[in-house]
Short mmCIF file of C-alpha atoms and ligand atoms in Angstrom, two decimals:
data_model
loop_
_atom_site.label_atom_id
_atom_site.label_comp_id
_atom_site.label_asym_id
_atom_site.label_seq_id
_atom_site.Cartn_x
_atom_site.Cartn_y
_atom_site.Cartn_z
CA MET A 18 9.02 -73.69 -64.28
CA ARG A 19 8.68 -70.92 -66.47
CA ALA A 20 7.45 -67.64 -65.20
CA LYS A 21 7.23 -64.13 -65.91
CA ILE A 22 8.03 -61.23 -62.98
CA THR A 23 7.60 -57.55 -63.88
CA LEU A 24 10.47 -55.27 -61.80
CA LEU A 25 9.13 -52.17 -60.84
CA PRO A 26 12.72 -50.84 -59.07
CA GLY A 27 10.84 -47.04 -58.51
CA ASP A 28 12.28 -44.05 -56.82
CA GLY A 29 15.18 -43.38 -54.67
CA SER A 30 17.37 -46.48 -52.70
CA GLY A 31 14.33 -48.72 -54.70
CA PRO A 32 17.06 -49.35 -57.83
CA GLU A 33 19.91 -50.29 -55.04
CA VAL A 34 17.19 -52.83 -53.01
CA LEU A 35 15.74 -54.77 -56.56
CA ALA A 36 18.73 -54.60 -58.00
CA ALA A 37 19.69 -57.26 -54.99
CA SER A 38 16.83 -59.40 -54.87
CA ARG A 39 17.18 -59.63 -59.26
CA LYS A 40 20.17 -61.43 -58.18
CA VAL A 41 19.10 -63.73 -55.99
CA LEU A 42 16.47 -64.25 -58.16
CA ALA A 43 18.50 -65.45 -60.84
CA ALA A 44 20.75 -67.35 -58.52
CA VAL A 45 17.34 -68.62 -57.44
CA ALA A 46 16.21 -69.78 -60.73
CA GLU A 47 20.11 -71.41 -62.07
CA ALA A 48 19.97 -73.48 -58.14
CA PHE A 49 16.66 -75.00 -59.11
CA ASP A 50 16.74 -74.81 -62.92
CA HIS A 51 13.72 -72.48 -63.82
CA ALA A 52 13.43 -69.48 -65.67
CA PHE A 53 12.29 -66.31 -64.66
CA GLU A 54 12.24 -63.92 -67.27
CA MET A 55 12.52 -60.00 -65.50
CA GLN A 56 11.81 -57.16 -66.80
CA GLU A 57 11.84 -54.18 -65.77
CA TYR A 58 9.55 -50.69 -66.01
CA LEU A 59 8.81 -47.46 -64.68
CA ILE A 60 6.72 -46.39 -61.54
CA GLY A 61 6.78 -43.35 -58.72
CA GLY A 62 8.64 -39.87 -59.97
CA CYS A 63 10.83 -41.67 -62.64
CA ALA A 64 7.33 -42.06 -64.37
CA ILE A 65 6.30 -39.02 -63.67
CA ASP A 66 9.69 -37.27 -65.17
CA GLU A 67 10.23 -39.98 -68.22
CA TRP A 68 6.00 -40.20 -69.05
CA GLY A 69 4.29 -37.03 -66.84
CA THR A 70 2.39 -40.74 -65.11
CA ALA A 71 3.24 -42.31 -62.15
CA LEU A 72 1.77 -45.24 -63.59
CA PRO A 73 2.69 -45.53 -67.54
CA ASP A 74 0.30 -48.22 -69.75
CA ASP A 75 3.34 -50.36 -70.44
CA SER A 76 3.58 -50.66 -66.76
CA LEU A 77 0.65 -51.80 -66.14
CA ALA A 78 0.44 -53.66 -68.93
CA ALA A 79 3.24 -55.68 -68.07
CA CYS A 80 2.30 -56.04 -64.62
CA LEU A 81 -1.34 -57.93 -65.60
CA GLU A 82 0.68 -59.72 -67.43
CA ALA A 83 3.01 -60.80 -65.19
CA ASP A 84 2.90 -64.13 -62.97
CA ALA A 85 3.80 -61.72 -60.12
CA VAL A 86 5.52 -58.23 -59.41
CA LEU A 87 8.19 -56.89 -57.40
CA LEU A 88 8.49 -53.48 -56.51
CA GLY A 89 11.16 -51.20 -54.57
CA ALA A 90 9.68 -47.95 -53.65
CA VAL A 91 8.48 -45.06 -54.71
CA GLY A 92 8.69 -41.00 -54.10
CA GLY A 93 11.15 -38.95 -52.69
CA PRO A 94 11.76 -35.41 -51.50
CA LYS A 95 11.82 -34.21 -55.55
CA TRP A 96 7.84 -34.93 -56.19
CA ASP A 97 6.89 -33.32 -52.97
CA ASP A 98 5.29 -30.44 -53.36
CA PRO A 99 1.97 -30.25 -52.09
CA LEU A 100 0.63 -28.52 -54.56
CA ALA A 101 1.73 -31.25 -56.99
CA LYS A 102 -1.17 -32.81 -59.39
CA VAL A 103 0.49 -35.74 -60.15
CA ARG A 104 2.40 -37.71 -57.28
CA PRO A 105 4.55 -40.84 -57.11
CA GLU A 106 2.32 -42.37 -54.82
CA GLN A 107 -0.60 -42.51 -57.46
CA GLY A 108 1.66 -45.32 -59.16
CA LEU A 109 1.55 -47.79 -56.48
CA LEU A 110 -2.04 -46.84 -54.87
CA GLY A 111 -3.73 -47.70 -58.68
CA LEU A 112 -1.38 -50.30 -59.40
CA ARG A 113 -2.82 -52.24 -55.96
CA LYS A 114 -6.32 -51.17 -57.08
CA GLN A 115 -6.07 -52.09 -61.23
CA LEU A 116 -4.06 -55.34 -59.93
CA GLY A 117 -7.71 -55.62 -57.06
CA LEU A 118 -4.81 -56.61 -54.64
CA PHE A 119 -6.93 -55.63 -51.26
CA ALA A 120 -4.99 -58.14 -49.03
CA ASN A 121 -1.48 -56.90 -48.66
CA LEU A 122 0.36 -59.13 -45.47
CA ARG A 123 3.42 -58.08 -43.17
CA PRO A 124 4.59 -61.03 -41.02
CA VAL A 125 6.78 -59.86 -38.42
CA LYS A 126 9.12 -61.96 -37.06
CA PRO A 127 12.26 -60.75 -35.32
CA HIS A 128 15.28 -62.49 -35.89
CA PRO A 129 16.92 -63.74 -32.87
CA ALA A 130 20.27 -62.02 -33.24
CA LEU A 131 18.55 -58.76 -33.75
CA LEU A 132 16.81 -58.53 -30.64
CA ASP A 133 19.18 -55.85 -29.47
CA ALA A 134 18.95 -53.52 -32.48
CA SER A 135 15.49 -52.95 -31.66
CA PRO A 136 14.99 -50.34 -28.66
CA LEU A 137 12.08 -52.48 -27.10
CA ARG A 138 13.52 -54.93 -24.27
CA ILE A 139 14.63 -58.41 -25.02
CA GLU A 140 11.73 -60.02 -22.91
CA ILE A 141 8.62 -58.57 -25.39
CA LEU A 142 10.27 -59.33 -28.15
CA ASN A 143 10.67 -62.98 -27.07
CA GLN A 144 8.53 -64.97 -29.29
CA VAL A 145 7.46 -62.59 -31.17
CA ASP A 146 5.83 -64.37 -34.57
CA LEU A 147 2.82 -61.54 -36.63
CA VAL A 148 1.28 -61.26 -39.56
CA VAL A 149 -0.61 -57.38 -40.16
CA VAL A 150 -2.86 -58.22 -42.68
CA ARG A 151 -3.64 -54.49 -43.91
CA GLU A 152 -6.70 -53.58 -46.13
CA LEU A 153 -5.63 -52.36 -48.71
CA THR A 154 -7.88 -51.02 -52.07
CA GLY A 155 -10.56 -49.40 -50.00
CA GLY A 156 -10.69 -47.07 -46.60
CA ILE A 157 -9.73 -43.45 -46.70
CA TYR A 158 -6.78 -44.21 -49.35
CA PHE A 159 -9.56 -44.45 -52.10
CA GLY A 160 -12.82 -43.11 -51.34
CA GLU A 161 -14.94 -40.35 -52.48
CA PRO A 162 -14.97 -37.01 -52.29
CA ARG A 163 -11.28 -35.90 -52.12
CA HIS A 164 -10.96 -32.66 -53.00
CA ARG A 165 -10.26 -29.26 -51.78
CA VAL A 166 -13.46 -26.39 -52.06
CA GLN A 167 -13.48 -22.85 -50.96
CA LEU A 168 -15.52 -22.47 -47.80
CA ASN A 169 -16.18 -19.17 -45.88
CA GLY A 170 -12.82 -17.72 -47.55
CA GLU A 171 -10.58 -20.69 -46.82
CA GLU A 172 -9.77 -23.49 -48.20
CA GLN A 173 -10.89 -26.44 -47.15
CA ALA A 174 -9.78 -30.44 -47.89
CA VAL A 175 -11.17 -33.26 -47.97
CA ASP A 176 -10.95 -36.42 -47.66
CA THR A 177 -13.24 -39.80 -47.34
CA MET A 178 -13.44 -43.33 -45.68
CA THR A 179 -15.69 -45.78 -47.18
CA TYR A 180 -15.76 -49.46 -45.98
CA THR A 181 -18.58 -52.41 -48.10
CA GLU A 182 -19.53 -54.87 -45.91
CA SER A 183 -17.65 -57.18 -48.85
CA GLU A 184 -14.94 -55.20 -48.63
CA VAL A 185 -15.20 -56.25 -44.97
CA ARG A 186 -16.04 -59.91 -45.62
CA ARG A 187 -13.22 -60.93 -48.55
CA VAL A 188 -9.93 -59.41 -46.59
CA ALA A 189 -11.04 -60.75 -43.12
CA HIS A 190 -11.64 -64.36 -44.57
CA LEU A 191 -8.26 -64.59 -45.52
CA ALA A 192 -7.41 -62.95 -41.75
CA PHE A 193 -8.99 -65.93 -40.82
CA GLN A 194 -7.96 -68.68 -42.95
CA LEU A 195 -4.29 -67.50 -42.46
CA SER A 196 -4.29 -67.96 -39.05
CA ARG A 197 -5.64 -71.28 -39.00
CA GLU A 198 -2.12 -72.27 -40.41
CA ARG A 199 -0.52 -70.52 -37.54
CA LYS A 200 -1.69 -69.54 -33.89
CA GLY A 201 -4.80 -69.40 -34.93
CA LYS A 202 -5.70 -66.08 -33.29
CA VAL A 203 -7.15 -62.72 -35.05
CA THR A 204 -7.06 -59.56 -33.32
CA SER A 205 -8.88 -56.88 -35.79
CA VAL A 206 -8.32 -53.37 -35.19
CA ASP A 207 -10.43 -50.70 -35.93
CA LYS A 208 -11.98 -47.39 -34.14
CA ALA A 209 -15.27 -48.10 -33.54
CA ASN A 210 -15.70 -45.61 -30.90
CA VAL A 211 -15.90 -43.28 -33.22
CA LEU A 212 -16.21 -44.03 -36.74
CA GLU A 213 -19.28 -45.25 -38.59
CA CYS A 214 -16.71 -47.12 -41.21
CA SER A 215 -15.12 -48.94 -38.14
CA ARG A 216 -18.78 -50.03 -36.63
CA LEU A 217 -19.44 -52.15 -39.94
CA TRP A 218 -16.04 -53.64 -39.83
CA ARG A 219 -16.54 -54.50 -36.43
CA GLN A 220 -19.69 -55.76 -36.77
CA THR A 221 -18.75 -57.89 -40.21
CA VAL A 222 -15.52 -59.74 -39.09
CA THR A 223 -17.82 -60.31 -36.09
CA ALA A 224 -20.02 -62.55 -37.92
CA VAL A 225 -17.05 -63.83 -40.31
CA ALA A 226 -15.54 -65.16 -36.76
CA GLN A 227 -18.86 -67.11 -36.47
CA GLN A 228 -17.68 -69.51 -39.25
CA TYR A 229 -14.25 -69.96 -37.55
CA PRO A 230 -14.93 -71.32 -34.51
CA ASP A 231 -11.42 -72.65 -33.76
CA VAL A 232 -9.78 -68.97 -34.72
CA GLU A 233 -9.71 -66.83 -31.53
CA LEU A 234 -10.97 -63.13 -32.20
CA GLU A 235 -9.48 -60.47 -30.15
CA LEU A 236 -11.05 -56.69 -31.06
CA LEU A 237 -9.04 -53.78 -30.51
CA LEU A 238 -9.43 -50.06 -30.84
CA VAL A 239 -6.13 -48.25 -33.07
CA ASP A 240 -4.88 -46.52 -30.09
CA ALA A 241 -5.04 -49.26 -28.48
CA ALA A 242 -3.57 -51.65 -30.54
CA ALA A 243 -0.63 -49.41 -31.01
CA MET A 244 0.36 -49.20 -27.44
CA HIS A 245 -0.22 -53.61 -27.13
CA LEU A 246 2.14 -53.58 -30.08
CA LEU A 247 5.14 -51.96 -27.42
CA THR A 248 3.99 -53.67 -24.67
CA ARG A 249 2.48 -57.41 -25.33
CA PRO A 250 3.86 -57.89 -29.56
CA SER A 251 4.19 -61.90 -28.77
CA THR A 252 0.29 -61.71 -27.53
CA PHE A 253 -0.79 -61.36 -31.54
CA ASP A 254 -0.60 -63.75 -33.94
CA VAL A 255 -3.26 -61.89 -36.99
CA MET A 256 -3.96 -58.23 -36.67
CA LEU A 257 -6.09 -57.80 -39.16
CA THR A 258 -6.57 -53.72 -40.49
CA GLY A 259 -8.49 -50.95 -42.26
CA ASN A 260 -6.03 -49.45 -44.80
CA LEU A 261 -4.63 -46.65 -42.96
CA PHE A 262 -4.71 -47.96 -39.60
CA GLY A 263 -2.48 -50.86 -41.00
CA ASP A 264 -0.06 -48.10 -42.74
CA ILE A 265 0.52 -47.27 -39.95
CA LEU A 266 0.58 -49.83 -37.99
CA THR A 267 3.23 -51.50 -39.78
CA ASP A 268 5.90 -48.76 -39.31
CA GLU A 269 5.06 -49.34 -36.23
CA ALA A 270 5.61 -53.08 -35.76
CA SER A 271 9.00 -53.11 -38.03
CA VAL A 272 10.25 -51.55 -34.90
CA LEU A 273 10.24 -54.34 -33.43
CA SER A 274 12.20 -56.40 -36.09
CA GLY A 275 15.06 -53.83 -35.36
CA SER A 276 14.63 -51.95 -38.21
CA MET A 277 12.56 -51.27 -41.65
CA GLY A 278 14.97 -52.48 -44.22
CA ASN A 279 14.28 -55.75 -42.88
CA LEU A 280 9.94 -56.12 -43.86
CA ALA A 281 8.74 -57.65 -46.35
CA SER A 282 4.92 -57.66 -47.52
CA ALA A 283 3.21 -59.51 -49.97
CA SER A 284 -0.21 -57.78 -51.88
CA ILE A 285 -2.66 -60.17 -53.12
CA GLY A 286 -5.78 -60.49 -53.88
CA GLU A 287 -8.75 -62.55 -56.09
CA THR A 288 -7.21 -63.35 -59.65
CA ARG A 289 -4.40 -65.44 -60.57
CA ASN A 290 -1.55 -66.08 -62.23
CA ARG A 291 -0.79 -68.59 -65.33
CA LEU A 292 0.55 -70.74 -62.95
CA ASP A 293 -2.45 -70.48 -60.94
CA MET A 294 -1.52 -68.94 -57.89
CA PRO A 295 -2.74 -65.98 -56.43
CA ARG A 296 -0.87 -63.42 -58.66
CA GLY A 297 0.95 -60.55 -56.26
CA LEU A 298 2.72 -57.19 -55.54
CA TYR A 299 5.69 -57.95 -53.10
CA GLU A 300 7.37 -54.83 -51.98
CA PRO A 301 9.49 -54.32 -48.80
CA ILE A 302 7.30 -51.86 -46.09
CA HIS A 303 10.25 -49.21 -46.27
CA GLY A 304 9.67 -46.29 -48.57
CA SER A 305 12.51 -45.01 -51.08
CA ALA A 306 14.69 -43.50 -48.14
CA PRO A 307 16.25 -40.75 -49.87
CA ASP A 308 18.66 -39.97 -47.18
CA ILE A 309 20.57 -42.81 -47.97
CA ALA A 310 19.38 -43.24 -52.24
CA GLY A 311 22.43 -43.49 -54.42
CA MET A 312 25.14 -44.34 -51.54
CA GLY A 313 25.00 -48.19 -51.82
CA ILE A 314 24.07 -48.24 -48.11
CA ALA A 315 20.59 -49.44 -48.12
CA ASN A 316 19.46 -52.89 -46.41
CA PRO A 317 18.39 -55.02 -49.24
CA ILE A 318 16.33 -57.92 -46.17
CA GLY A 319 13.14 -56.87 -46.88
CA MET A 320 13.64 -56.61 -50.57
CA ILE A 321 15.00 -60.35 -50.43
CA MET A 322 12.50 -61.74 -48.40
CA SER A 323 10.04 -59.98 -50.53
CA ALA A 324 11.27 -62.21 -53.54
CA ALA A 325 10.64 -65.03 -51.00
CA MET A 326 6.83 -64.59 -51.14
CA LEU A 327 6.98 -64.09 -54.19
CA LEU A 328 8.60 -67.03 -54.56
CA ARG A 329 5.86 -69.39 -52.41
CA HIS A 330 2.50 -67.42 -53.07
CA SER A 331 2.45 -66.61 -56.27
CA LEU A 332 4.96 -69.09 -57.87
CA GLY A 333 4.21 -72.12 -55.46
CA LEU A 334 8.02 -72.62 -54.90
CA GLU A 335 8.15 -73.20 -51.14
CA ALA A 336 11.60 -75.05 -51.18
CA GLU A 337 13.23 -71.75 -52.94
CA ALA A 338 11.25 -69.55 -50.45
CA ARG A 339 12.97 -71.06 -47.49
CA ALA A 340 16.07 -71.56 -49.30
CA VAL A 341 16.32 -67.70 -49.82
CA GLU A 342 15.10 -67.04 -45.93
CA SER A 343 17.48 -69.59 -44.28
CA ALA A 344 20.02 -67.80 -46.31
CA VAL A 345 19.35 -64.32 -45.02
CA ASN A 346 18.75 -65.66 -41.49
CA THR A 347 22.16 -67.38 -41.63
CA ALA A 348 23.83 -63.91 -42.78
CA ILE A 349 22.07 -62.33 -39.50
CA ALA A 350 23.05 -64.87 -37.99
CA ASP A 351 26.36 -64.56 -38.77
CA GLY A 352 26.83 -61.08 -38.05
CA GLU A 353 26.59 -59.79 -41.11
CA ARG A 354 24.76 -55.67 -41.10
CA THR A 355 24.31 -52.53 -42.81
CA PRO A 356 24.72 -49.36 -41.75
CA ASP A 357 20.63 -49.38 -40.52
CA LEU A 358 21.81 -52.43 -38.39
CA GLY A 359 25.09 -50.70 -37.38
CA GLY A 360 27.45 -53.00 -39.15
CA THR A 361 29.26 -51.86 -42.47
CA HIS A 362 27.98 -54.04 -45.27
CA THR A 363 26.81 -52.17 -48.24
CA THR A 364 23.82 -53.76 -50.19
CA GLU A 365 25.67 -55.09 -52.79
CA SER A 366 28.08 -56.62 -50.41
CA ILE A 367 25.83 -57.95 -48.17
CA THR A 368 23.22 -59.31 -51.00
CA GLU A 369 26.93 -61.49 -51.70
CA LYS A 370 26.93 -63.23 -48.52
CA ILE A 371 23.36 -64.30 -48.89
CA ILE A 372 23.85 -66.11 -52.18
CA GLU A 373 26.75 -67.42 -50.64
CA ASN A 374 24.86 -68.77 -48.60
CA LEU A 375 22.23 -69.53 -50.62
CA ALA A 376 24.60 -71.83 -52.93
CA LYS A 377 25.92 -73.51 -49.93
CA SER A 378 22.29 -74.75 -48.36
CA ILE A 379 21.34 -75.90 -51.68
CA PRO A 380 21.90 -79.70 -52.18
CA ASP A 381 24.06 -81.17 -54.85
CA ARG A 382 21.63 -82.09 -57.63
C1 IPM B 421 3.24 -48.65 -47.56
C2 IPM B 421 3.47 -47.12 -47.99
C3 IPM B 421 2.12 -46.47 -48.53
C4 IPM B 421 1.10 -46.77 -48.20
C5 IPM B 421 2.76 -45.37 -49.66
C6 IPM B 421 3.90 -45.48 -50.36
C7 IPM B 421 1.37 -44.85 -50.50
O1 IPM B 421 3.43 -45.93 -46.89
O2 IPM B 421 3.38 -49.80 -48.58
O3 IPM B 421 2.96 -48.30 -46.50
O4 IPM B 421 0.82 -45.79 -47.78
O5 IPM B 421 0.28 -47.66 -48.50
MG1 MG B 422 3.11 -47.43 -45.04
#
């Protein structure tokens, strides 16, 4: 297969983990006889430094042309001035919006060998296998107006949360369909006791659920969901959330997996690529980790697992995706760890182990 993959290393430790993922994809291409055309473009803070914008036109064009996009991370203290007009995060948010990536899938399935890396007790972590489906192009992240105004002699800041029925409906359908391939349960998360947006959310999800009588629907308020995620995480299958709640809950959920560095994500929408598969953006859920950037010790697993999701969801290469996942799982089972999980591996050395495992697991062709 020939595929075009646009790479966006971004900021902080983004480029380090992306380089790891690129090596893994190159190894997959070689082992399975594919031609992946991979080219890197700027996004985020580095793009601001170079071009004064977080999402340069050529980066966006390359993403629109690609069969899939792989991204490291954006942001860092250098660009954190609250008064700055351009911010690295605008690059990522703009890209999600421009590519129409309304659903963000964040699977959480702790590896058995990492249960003791989580601060939670093992009995709570056993059998955890959930995926958060986070709405990604609506809600308070994009609602208008958003600005600062002078009000009664002081500054007031305004953000707006909006949801339309159709925005909720399309992501809800995706969540229900996904749950059919899994455990058949959707937990919808909102704040319907306070927010009008959440009441529309709940009403719309409940209506969509009628079309999936075989799927169990659970409705939870976000504050309770945050608690249940720590007290009974194994009872969840698909957690369906709005943009802001999903952002918060997935950082919390990453604790179940032992390290934020382990979690991958896929953002998909309705548009399809040349292979007639969903065009997607794949990124680890962790940020740019400025505290360890440049040290070569960032955990690349979330990034490499994101590449596996890319192979599966945007290129339709299931066997290749599984080969990558099993190479990663074997490395974890063998006790290979970066410092975030108490080990001494560098980003490069654990990546080498993963690539060795990949080579071993692929049958001779
Ligand atoms: C995430 C990140 C982003 C978000 C930031 C970097 C804009 O936290 O993907 O979870 O809030 O969506
Ligand atoms: Mg986040």
